[in-house]
mmCIF file of C-alpha atoms in Angstrom:
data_model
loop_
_atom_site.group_PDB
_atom_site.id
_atom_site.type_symbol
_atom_site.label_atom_id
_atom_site.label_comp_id
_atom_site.label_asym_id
_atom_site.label_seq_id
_atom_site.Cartn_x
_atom_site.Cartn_y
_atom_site.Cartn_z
ATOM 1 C CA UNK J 1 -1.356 12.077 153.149
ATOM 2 C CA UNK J 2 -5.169 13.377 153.110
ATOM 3 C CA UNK J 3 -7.296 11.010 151.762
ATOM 4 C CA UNK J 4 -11.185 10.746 151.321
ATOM 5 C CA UNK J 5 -14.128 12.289 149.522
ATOM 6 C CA UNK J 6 -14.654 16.156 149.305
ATOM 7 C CA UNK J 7 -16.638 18.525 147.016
ATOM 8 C CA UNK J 8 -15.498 18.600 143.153
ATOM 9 C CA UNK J 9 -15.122 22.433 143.803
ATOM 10 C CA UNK J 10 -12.344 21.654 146.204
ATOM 11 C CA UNK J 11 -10.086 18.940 144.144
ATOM 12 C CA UNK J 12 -8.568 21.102 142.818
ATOM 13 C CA UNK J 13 -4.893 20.010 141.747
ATOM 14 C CA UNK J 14 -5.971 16.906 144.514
ATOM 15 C CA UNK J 15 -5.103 13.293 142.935
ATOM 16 C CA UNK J 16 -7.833 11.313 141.732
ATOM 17 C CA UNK J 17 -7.768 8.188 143.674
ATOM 18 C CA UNK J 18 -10.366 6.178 141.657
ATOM 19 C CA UNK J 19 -11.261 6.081 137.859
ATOM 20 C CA UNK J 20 -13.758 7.812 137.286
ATOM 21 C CA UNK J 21 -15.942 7.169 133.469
ATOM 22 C CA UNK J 22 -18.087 10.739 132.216
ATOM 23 C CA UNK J 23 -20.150 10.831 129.462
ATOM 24 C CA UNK J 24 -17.137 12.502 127.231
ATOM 25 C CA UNK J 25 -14.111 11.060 128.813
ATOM 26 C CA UNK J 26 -12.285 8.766 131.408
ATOM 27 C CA UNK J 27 -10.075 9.940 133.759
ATOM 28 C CA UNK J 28 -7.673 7.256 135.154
ATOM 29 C CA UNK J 29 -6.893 6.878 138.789
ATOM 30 C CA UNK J 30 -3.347 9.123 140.071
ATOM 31 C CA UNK J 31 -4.291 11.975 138.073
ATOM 32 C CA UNK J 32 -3.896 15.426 139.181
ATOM 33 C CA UNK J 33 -6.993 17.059 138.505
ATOM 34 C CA UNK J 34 -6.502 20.775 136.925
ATOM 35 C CA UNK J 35 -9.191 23.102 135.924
ATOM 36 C CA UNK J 36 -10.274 21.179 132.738
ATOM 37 C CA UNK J 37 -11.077 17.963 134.611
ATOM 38 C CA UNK J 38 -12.812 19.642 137.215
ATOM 39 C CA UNK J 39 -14.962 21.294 134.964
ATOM 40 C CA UNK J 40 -15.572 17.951 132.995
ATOM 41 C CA UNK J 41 -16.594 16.446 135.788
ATOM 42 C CA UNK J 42 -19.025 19.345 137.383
ATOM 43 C CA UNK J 43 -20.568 18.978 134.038
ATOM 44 C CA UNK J 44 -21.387 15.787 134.147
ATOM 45 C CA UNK J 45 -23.719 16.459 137.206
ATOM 46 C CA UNK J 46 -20.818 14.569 139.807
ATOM 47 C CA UNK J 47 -20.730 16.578 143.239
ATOM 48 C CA UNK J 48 -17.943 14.182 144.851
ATOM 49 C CA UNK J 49 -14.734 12.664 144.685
ATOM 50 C CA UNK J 50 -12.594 10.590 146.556
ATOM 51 C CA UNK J 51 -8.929 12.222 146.273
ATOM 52 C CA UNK J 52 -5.580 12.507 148.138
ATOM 53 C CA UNK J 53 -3.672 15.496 148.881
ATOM 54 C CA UNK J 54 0.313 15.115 150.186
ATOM 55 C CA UNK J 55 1.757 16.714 153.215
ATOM 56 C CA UNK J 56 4.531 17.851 153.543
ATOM 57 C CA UNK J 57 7.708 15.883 153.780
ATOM 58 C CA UNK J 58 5.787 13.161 151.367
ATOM 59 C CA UNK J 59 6.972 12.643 148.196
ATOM 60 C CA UNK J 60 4.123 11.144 144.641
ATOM 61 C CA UNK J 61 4.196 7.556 144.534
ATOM 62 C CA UNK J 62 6.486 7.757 141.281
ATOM 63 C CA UNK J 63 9.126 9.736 142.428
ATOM 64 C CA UNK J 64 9.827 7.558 145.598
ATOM 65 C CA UNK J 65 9.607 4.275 143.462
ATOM 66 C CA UNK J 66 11.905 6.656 141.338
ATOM 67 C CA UNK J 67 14.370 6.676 144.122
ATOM 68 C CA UNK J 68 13.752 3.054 145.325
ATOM 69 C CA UNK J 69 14.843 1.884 141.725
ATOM 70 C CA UNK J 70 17.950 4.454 141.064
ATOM 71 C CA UNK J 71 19.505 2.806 144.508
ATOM 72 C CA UNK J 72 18.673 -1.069 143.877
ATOM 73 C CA UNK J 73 20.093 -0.640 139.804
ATOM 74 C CA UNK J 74 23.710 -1.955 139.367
ATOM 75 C CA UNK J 75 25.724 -3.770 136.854
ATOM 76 C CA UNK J 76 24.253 -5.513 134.124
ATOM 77 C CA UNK J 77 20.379 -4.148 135.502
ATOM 78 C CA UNK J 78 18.630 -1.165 133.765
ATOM 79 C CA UNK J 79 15.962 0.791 135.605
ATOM 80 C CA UNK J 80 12.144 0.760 133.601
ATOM 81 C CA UNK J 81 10.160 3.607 133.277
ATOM 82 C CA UNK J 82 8.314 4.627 136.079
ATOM 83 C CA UNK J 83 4.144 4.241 136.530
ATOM 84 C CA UNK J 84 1.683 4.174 138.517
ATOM 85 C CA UNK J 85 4.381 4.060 141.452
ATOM 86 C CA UNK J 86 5.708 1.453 140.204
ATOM 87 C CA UNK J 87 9.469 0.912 138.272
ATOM 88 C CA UNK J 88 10.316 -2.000 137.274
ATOM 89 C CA UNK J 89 14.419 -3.603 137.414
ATOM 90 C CA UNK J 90 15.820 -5.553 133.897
ATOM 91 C CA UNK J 91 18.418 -7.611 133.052
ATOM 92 C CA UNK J 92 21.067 -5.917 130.358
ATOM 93 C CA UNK J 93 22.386 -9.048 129.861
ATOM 94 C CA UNK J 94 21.554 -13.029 130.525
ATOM 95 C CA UNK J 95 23.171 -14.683 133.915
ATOM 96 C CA UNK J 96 22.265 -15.540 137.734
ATOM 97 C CA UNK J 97 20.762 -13.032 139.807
ATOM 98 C CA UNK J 98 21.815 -12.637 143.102
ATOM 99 C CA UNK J 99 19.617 -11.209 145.833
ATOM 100 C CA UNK J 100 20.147 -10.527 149.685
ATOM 101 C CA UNK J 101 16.898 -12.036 151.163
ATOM 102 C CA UNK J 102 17.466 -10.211 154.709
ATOM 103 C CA UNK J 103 17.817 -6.899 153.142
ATOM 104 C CA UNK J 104 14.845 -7.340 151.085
ATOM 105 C CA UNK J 105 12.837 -8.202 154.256
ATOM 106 C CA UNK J 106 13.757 -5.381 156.081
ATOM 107 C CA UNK J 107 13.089 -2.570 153.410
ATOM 108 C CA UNK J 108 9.324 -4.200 153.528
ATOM 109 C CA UNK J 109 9.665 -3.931 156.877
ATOM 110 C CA UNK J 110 9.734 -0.375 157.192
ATOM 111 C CA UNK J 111 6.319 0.870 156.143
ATOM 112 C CA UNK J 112 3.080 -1.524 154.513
ATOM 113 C CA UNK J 113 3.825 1.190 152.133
ATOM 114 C CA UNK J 114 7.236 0.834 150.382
ATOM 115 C CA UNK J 115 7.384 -2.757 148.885
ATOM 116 C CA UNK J 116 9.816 -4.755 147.014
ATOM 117 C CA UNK J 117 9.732 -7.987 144.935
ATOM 118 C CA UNK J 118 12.138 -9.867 143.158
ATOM 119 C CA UNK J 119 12.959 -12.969 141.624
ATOM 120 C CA UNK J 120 14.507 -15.745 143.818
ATOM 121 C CA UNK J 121 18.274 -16.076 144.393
ATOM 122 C CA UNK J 122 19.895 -17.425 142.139
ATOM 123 C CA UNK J 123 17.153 -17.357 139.424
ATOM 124 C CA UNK J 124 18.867 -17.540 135.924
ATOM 125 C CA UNK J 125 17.399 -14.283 133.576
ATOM 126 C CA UNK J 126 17.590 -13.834 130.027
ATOM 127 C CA UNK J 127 17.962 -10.125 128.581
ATOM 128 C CA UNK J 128 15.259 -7.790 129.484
ATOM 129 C CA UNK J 129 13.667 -10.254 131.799
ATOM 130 C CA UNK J 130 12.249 -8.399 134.973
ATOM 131 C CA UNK J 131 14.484 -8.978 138.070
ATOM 132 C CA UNK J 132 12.824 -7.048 140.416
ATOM 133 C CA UNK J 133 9.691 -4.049 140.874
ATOM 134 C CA UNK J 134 9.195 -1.609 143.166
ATOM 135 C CA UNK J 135 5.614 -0.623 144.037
ATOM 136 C CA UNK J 136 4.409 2.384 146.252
ATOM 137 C CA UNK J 137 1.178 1.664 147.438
ATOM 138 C CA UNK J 138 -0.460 4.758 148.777
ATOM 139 C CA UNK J 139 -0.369 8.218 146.253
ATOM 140 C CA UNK J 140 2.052 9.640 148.780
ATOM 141 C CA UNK J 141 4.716 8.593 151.422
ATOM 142 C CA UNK J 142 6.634 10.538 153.457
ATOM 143 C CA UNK J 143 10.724 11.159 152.448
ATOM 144 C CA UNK J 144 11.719 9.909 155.948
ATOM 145 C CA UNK J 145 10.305 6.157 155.266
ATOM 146 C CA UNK J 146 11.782 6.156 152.365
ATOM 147 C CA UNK J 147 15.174 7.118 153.481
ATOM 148 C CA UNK J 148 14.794 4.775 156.419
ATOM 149 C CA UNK J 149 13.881 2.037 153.437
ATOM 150 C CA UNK J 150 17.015 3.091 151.247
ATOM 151 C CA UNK J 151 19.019 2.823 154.713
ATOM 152 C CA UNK J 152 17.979 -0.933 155.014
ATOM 153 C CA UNK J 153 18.541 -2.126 151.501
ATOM 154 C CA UNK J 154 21.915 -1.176 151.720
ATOM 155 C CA UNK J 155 24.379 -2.007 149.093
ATOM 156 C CA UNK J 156 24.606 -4.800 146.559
ATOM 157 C CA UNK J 157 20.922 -6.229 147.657
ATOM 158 C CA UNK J 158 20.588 -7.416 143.976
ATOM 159 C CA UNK J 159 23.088 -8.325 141.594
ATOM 160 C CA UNK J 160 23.700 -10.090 138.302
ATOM 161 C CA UNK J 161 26.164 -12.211 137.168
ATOM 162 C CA UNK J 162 26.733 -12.169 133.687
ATOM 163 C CA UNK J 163 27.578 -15.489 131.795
ATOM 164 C CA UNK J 164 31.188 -15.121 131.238
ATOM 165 C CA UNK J 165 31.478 -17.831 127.766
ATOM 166 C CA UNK J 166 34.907 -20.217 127.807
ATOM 167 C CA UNK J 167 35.400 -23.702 126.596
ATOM 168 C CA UNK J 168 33.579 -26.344 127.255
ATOM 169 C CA UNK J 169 34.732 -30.469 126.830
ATOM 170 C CA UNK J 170 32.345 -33.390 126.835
ATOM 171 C CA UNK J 171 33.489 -36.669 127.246
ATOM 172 C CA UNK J 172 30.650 -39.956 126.663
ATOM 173 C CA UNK J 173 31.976 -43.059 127.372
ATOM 174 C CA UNK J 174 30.399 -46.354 126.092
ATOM 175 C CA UNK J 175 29.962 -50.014 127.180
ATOM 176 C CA UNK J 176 29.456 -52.964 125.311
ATOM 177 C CA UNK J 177 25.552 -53.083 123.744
ATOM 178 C CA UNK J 178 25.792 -49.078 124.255
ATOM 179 C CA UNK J 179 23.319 -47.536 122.198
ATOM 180 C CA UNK J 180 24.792 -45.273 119.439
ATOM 181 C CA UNK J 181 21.423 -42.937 119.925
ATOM 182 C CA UNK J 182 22.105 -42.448 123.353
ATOM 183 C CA UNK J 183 25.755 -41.191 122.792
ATOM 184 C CA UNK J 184 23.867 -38.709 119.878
ATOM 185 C CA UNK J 185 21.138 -37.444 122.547
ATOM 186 C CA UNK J 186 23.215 -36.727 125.426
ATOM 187 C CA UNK J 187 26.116 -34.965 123.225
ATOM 188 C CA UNK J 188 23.074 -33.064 121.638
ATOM 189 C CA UNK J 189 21.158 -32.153 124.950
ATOM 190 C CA UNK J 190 24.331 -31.207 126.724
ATOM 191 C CA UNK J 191 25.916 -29.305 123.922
ATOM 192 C CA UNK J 192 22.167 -27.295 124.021
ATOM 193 C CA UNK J 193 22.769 -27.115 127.642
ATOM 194 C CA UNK J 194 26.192 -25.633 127.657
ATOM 195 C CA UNK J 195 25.685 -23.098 124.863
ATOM 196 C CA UNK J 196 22.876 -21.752 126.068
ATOM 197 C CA UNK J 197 24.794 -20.727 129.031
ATOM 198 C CA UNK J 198 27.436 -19.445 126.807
ATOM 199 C CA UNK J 199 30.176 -21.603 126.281
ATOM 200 C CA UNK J 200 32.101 -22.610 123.250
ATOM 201 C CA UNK J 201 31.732 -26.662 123.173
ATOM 202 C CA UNK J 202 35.365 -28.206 121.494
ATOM 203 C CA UNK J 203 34.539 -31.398 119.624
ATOM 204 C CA UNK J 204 33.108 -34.181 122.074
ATOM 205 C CA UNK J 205 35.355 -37.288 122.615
ATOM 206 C CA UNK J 206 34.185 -40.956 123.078
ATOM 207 C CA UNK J 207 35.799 -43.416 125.003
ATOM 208 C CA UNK J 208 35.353 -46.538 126.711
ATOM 209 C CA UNK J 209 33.855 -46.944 130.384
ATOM 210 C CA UNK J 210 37.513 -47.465 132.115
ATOM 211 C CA UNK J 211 39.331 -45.258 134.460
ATOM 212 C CA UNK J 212 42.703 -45.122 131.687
ATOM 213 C CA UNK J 213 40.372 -44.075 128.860
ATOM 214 C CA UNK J 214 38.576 -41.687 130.850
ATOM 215 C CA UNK J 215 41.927 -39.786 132.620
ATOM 216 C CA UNK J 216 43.529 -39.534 129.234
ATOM 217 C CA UNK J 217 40.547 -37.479 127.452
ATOM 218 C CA UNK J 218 41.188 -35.166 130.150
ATOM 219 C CA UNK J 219 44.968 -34.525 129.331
ATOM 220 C CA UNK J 220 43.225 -31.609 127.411
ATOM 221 C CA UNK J 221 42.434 -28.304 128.793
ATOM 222 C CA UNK J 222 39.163 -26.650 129.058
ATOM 223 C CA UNK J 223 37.409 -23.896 131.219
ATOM 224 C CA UNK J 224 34.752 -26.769 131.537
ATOM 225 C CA UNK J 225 35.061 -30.818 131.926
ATOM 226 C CA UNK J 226 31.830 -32.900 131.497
ATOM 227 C CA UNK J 227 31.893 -36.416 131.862
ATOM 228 C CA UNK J 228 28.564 -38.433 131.084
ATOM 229 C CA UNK J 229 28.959 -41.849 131.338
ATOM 230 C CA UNK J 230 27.776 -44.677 130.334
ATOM 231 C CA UNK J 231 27.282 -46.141 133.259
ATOM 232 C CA UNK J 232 25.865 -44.336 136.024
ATOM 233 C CA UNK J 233 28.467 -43.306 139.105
ATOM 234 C CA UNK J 234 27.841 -45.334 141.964
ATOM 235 C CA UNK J 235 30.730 -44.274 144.264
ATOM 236 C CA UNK J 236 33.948 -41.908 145.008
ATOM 237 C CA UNK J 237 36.137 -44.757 144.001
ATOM 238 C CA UNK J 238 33.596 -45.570 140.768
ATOM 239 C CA UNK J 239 35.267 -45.202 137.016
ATOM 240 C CA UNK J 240 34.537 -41.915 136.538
ATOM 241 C CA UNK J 241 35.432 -39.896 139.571
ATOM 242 C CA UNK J 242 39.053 -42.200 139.839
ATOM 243 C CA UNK J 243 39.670 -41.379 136.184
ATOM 244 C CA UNK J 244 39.768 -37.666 137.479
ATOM 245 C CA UNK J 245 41.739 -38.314 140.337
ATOM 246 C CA UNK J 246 43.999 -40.556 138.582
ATOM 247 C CA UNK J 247 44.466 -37.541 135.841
ATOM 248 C CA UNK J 248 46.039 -34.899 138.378
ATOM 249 C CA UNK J 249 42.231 -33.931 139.914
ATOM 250 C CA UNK J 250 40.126 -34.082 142.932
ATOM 251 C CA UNK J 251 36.774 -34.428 143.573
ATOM 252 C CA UNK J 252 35.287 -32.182 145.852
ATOM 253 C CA UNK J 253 31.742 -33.466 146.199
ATOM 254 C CA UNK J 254 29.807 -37.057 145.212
ATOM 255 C CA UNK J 255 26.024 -36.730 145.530
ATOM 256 C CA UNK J 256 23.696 -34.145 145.290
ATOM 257 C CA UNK J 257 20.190 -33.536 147.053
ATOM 258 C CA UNK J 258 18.748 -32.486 143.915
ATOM 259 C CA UNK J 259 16.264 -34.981 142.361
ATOM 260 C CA UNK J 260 16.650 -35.470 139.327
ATOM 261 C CA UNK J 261 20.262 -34.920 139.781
ATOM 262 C CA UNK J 262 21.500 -37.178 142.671
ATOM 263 C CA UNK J 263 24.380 -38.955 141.411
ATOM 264 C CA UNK J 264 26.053 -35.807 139.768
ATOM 265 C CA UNK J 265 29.523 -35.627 140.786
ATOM 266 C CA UNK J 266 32.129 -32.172 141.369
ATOM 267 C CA UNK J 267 35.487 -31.970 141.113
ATOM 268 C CA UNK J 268 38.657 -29.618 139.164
ATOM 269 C CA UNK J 269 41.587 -30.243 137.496
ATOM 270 C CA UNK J 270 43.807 -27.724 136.533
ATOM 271 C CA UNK J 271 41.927 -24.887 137.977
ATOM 272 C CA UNK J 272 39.355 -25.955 135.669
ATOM 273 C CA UNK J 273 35.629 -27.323 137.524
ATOM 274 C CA UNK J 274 34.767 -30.921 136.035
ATOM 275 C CA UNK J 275 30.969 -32.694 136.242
ATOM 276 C CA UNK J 276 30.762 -35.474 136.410
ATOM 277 C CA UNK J 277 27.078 -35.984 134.746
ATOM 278 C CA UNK J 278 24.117 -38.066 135.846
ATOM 279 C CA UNK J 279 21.636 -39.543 133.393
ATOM 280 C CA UNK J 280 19.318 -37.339 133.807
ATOM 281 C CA UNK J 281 21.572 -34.896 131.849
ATOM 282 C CA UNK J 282 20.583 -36.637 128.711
ATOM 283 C CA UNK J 283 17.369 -34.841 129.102
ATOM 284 C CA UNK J 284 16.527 -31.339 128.638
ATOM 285 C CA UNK J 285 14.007 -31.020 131.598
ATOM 286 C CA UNK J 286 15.579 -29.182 134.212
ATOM 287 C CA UNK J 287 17.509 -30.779 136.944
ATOM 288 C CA UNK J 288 20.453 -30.704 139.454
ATOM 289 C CA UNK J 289 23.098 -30.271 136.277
ATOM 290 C CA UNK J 290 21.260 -26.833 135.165
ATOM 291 C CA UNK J 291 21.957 -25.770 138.649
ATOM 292 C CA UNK J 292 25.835 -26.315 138.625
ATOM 293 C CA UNK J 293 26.214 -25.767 135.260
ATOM 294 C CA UNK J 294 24.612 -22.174 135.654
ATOM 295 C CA UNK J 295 26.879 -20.766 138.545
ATOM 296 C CA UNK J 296 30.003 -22.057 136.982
ATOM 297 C CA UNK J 297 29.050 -20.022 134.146
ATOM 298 C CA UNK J 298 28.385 -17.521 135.898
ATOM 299 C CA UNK J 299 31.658 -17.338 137.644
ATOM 300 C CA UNK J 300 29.525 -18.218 141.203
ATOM 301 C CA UNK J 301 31.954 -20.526 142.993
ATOM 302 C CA UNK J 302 29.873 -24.364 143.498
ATOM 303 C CA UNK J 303 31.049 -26.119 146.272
ATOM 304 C CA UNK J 304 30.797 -29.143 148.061
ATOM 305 C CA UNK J 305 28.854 -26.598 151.058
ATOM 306 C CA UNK J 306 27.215 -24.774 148.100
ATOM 307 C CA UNK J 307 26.075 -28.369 146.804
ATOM 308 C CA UNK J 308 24.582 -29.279 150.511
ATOM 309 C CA UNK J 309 22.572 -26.094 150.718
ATOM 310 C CA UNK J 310 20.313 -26.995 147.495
ATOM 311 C CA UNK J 311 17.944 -29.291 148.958
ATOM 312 C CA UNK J 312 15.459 -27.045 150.156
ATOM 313 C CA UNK J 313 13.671 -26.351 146.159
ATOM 314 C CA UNK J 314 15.592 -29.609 145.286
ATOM 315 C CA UNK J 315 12.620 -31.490 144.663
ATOM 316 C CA UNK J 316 12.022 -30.988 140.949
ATOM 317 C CA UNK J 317 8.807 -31.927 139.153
ATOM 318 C CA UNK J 318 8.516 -35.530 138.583
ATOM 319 C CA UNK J 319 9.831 -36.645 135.291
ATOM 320 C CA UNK J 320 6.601 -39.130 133.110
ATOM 321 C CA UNK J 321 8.103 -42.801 132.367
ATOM 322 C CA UNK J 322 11.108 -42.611 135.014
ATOM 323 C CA UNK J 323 12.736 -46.248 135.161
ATOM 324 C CA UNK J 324 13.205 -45.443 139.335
ATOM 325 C CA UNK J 325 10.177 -43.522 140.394
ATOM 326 C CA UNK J 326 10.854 -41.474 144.042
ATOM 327 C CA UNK J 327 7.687 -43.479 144.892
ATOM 328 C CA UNK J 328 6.612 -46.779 144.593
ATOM 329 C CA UNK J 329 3.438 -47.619 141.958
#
């Protein structure tokens, strides 16, 4: 690409690289100028402008962003409208995005440029939220960086998962003194929780803080078990995680390094994922629950490895009046 100042007699179908304000008009940065302009412009006494010519083999900054966007778009994303070289990536529906952090690296790699930004992985979106943009810097790039760009994106480098819906089952247990309005909040909070993310919520069952109680709520089935307790979990072998066990199910993972979050519990039963819930799901600020929660809806398998891995972001902002703060006052 040819860039730099030349005589307003030469510009000629050259691309205006900076606004330029006449007495009459404005003419905004990227446009070609054609006959009209130039004639605006020698009227208005100006005997210089800074344009940019392509070369051949270059392609206009919108129709390689163009290109950029038609390859990243795949289910459940919509390619925007293309400006400025820029075009921006939507979500068609509400889930998780998904996005391959080494391919994104290397297509900015390739030339200062082509450039790429997206959300982080795993990011939850709502419809039409922007998921990603594509912005070509310069007027002009040539066709061969942007092939070598398309070449190390690859396939699949972003991708949404939809929230797939199902049932979901709460079960609150209570202890002796246990106040009613604390059974009300967390079915409220969690029920918000849950159908936000798209599940159905069957009616939630109380029963007392024992292992019996707890194992028989779960004799029905549900795409989704939640457990908030009473009492928090303190152990594999507490109330809550044996009632699972003793009701056919495993548990897969005690602990999380999620704050607040840490004493969530995972498990299944029946091919069905159960949570066991900390207190801090009585809340609606986020924490380690909105991060299971949302994959399982998602249909992103959560693990006890997947669990492990969220530690690094897993410092969430500190919540005002915490009984246990993380430091001491």
């Amino acid at each position: 690409m040819i860039f730099g100042a030349v005589p307003v007699a030469e510009a000629l179908g050259a691309i205006l690289a900076h606004s330029l304000s006449l007495n009459s008009r404005t003419f905004r940065k990227g446009s070609v100028l054609d006959a009209q302009m130039i004639e605006a412009i020698t009227t208005d006494g100006i005997d210089e402008v800074v344009v940019a010519r392509l070369e051949k083999g270059e392609l206009a900054e919108n129709t390689a962003a163009e290109r950029v966007g038609k390859a990243l778009v795949g289910s459940s994303l919509k390619i925007g409208p293309v400006f400025t070289g820029r075009v921006n990536l939507l979500a068609e529906k509400a889930g998780l995005v998904r996005v391959d952090p080494q391919a994104v690296a290397a297509f900015n790699a390739v030339d200062e440029g082509l450039t790429l930004a997206t959300l982080p992985d795993l990011m939850r979106v709502e419809v039409d939220q922007l998921v990603a943009t594509v912005k070509v810097i310069p007027y002009g790039i040539s066709s061969f960086l942007v092939e070598m760009g398309l070449k190390a994106l690859g396939r699949h480098v972003i991708t949404l998962h939809p929230f797939m819906g199902g049932t979901a089952r709460l079960i609150l247990t209570r202890t002796e003194g246990f106040k009613e309005s604390l059974l009300a909040k967390g079915e409220s909070v969690v029920a918000d929780r849950a159908t936000s993310l798209g599940y159905q919520m069957a009616e939630a069952v109380v029963v007392p803080h024992q292992e019996v109680a707890i194992a028989e709520a779960l004799s029905e089935d549900a795409d989704l078990h939640l457990i908030l307790g009473a009492s928090a979990t303190s152990d594999r072998a507490d109330v809550a995680p044996s009632a699972v066990e003793h009701a056919g199910g495993r548990i897969d993972r005690f602990g999380m390094p999620v704050d607040p979050g840490n004493l969530l519990f995972l498990g299944e039963l029946r091919g069905a994922p159960v949570v066991g819930l900390p207190g801090c799901a009585r809340s609606p600020a986020l924490n380690g629950v909105d991060w299971v929660l949302e994959r399982l809806a998602a249909g992103i398998g959560v693990d006890g490895d997947a669990v492990a891995a969220m530690g690094v972001g897993g410092l969430l902002k500190e919540m005002p009046g915490r009984p246990q703060p993380r430091r001491p006052r």
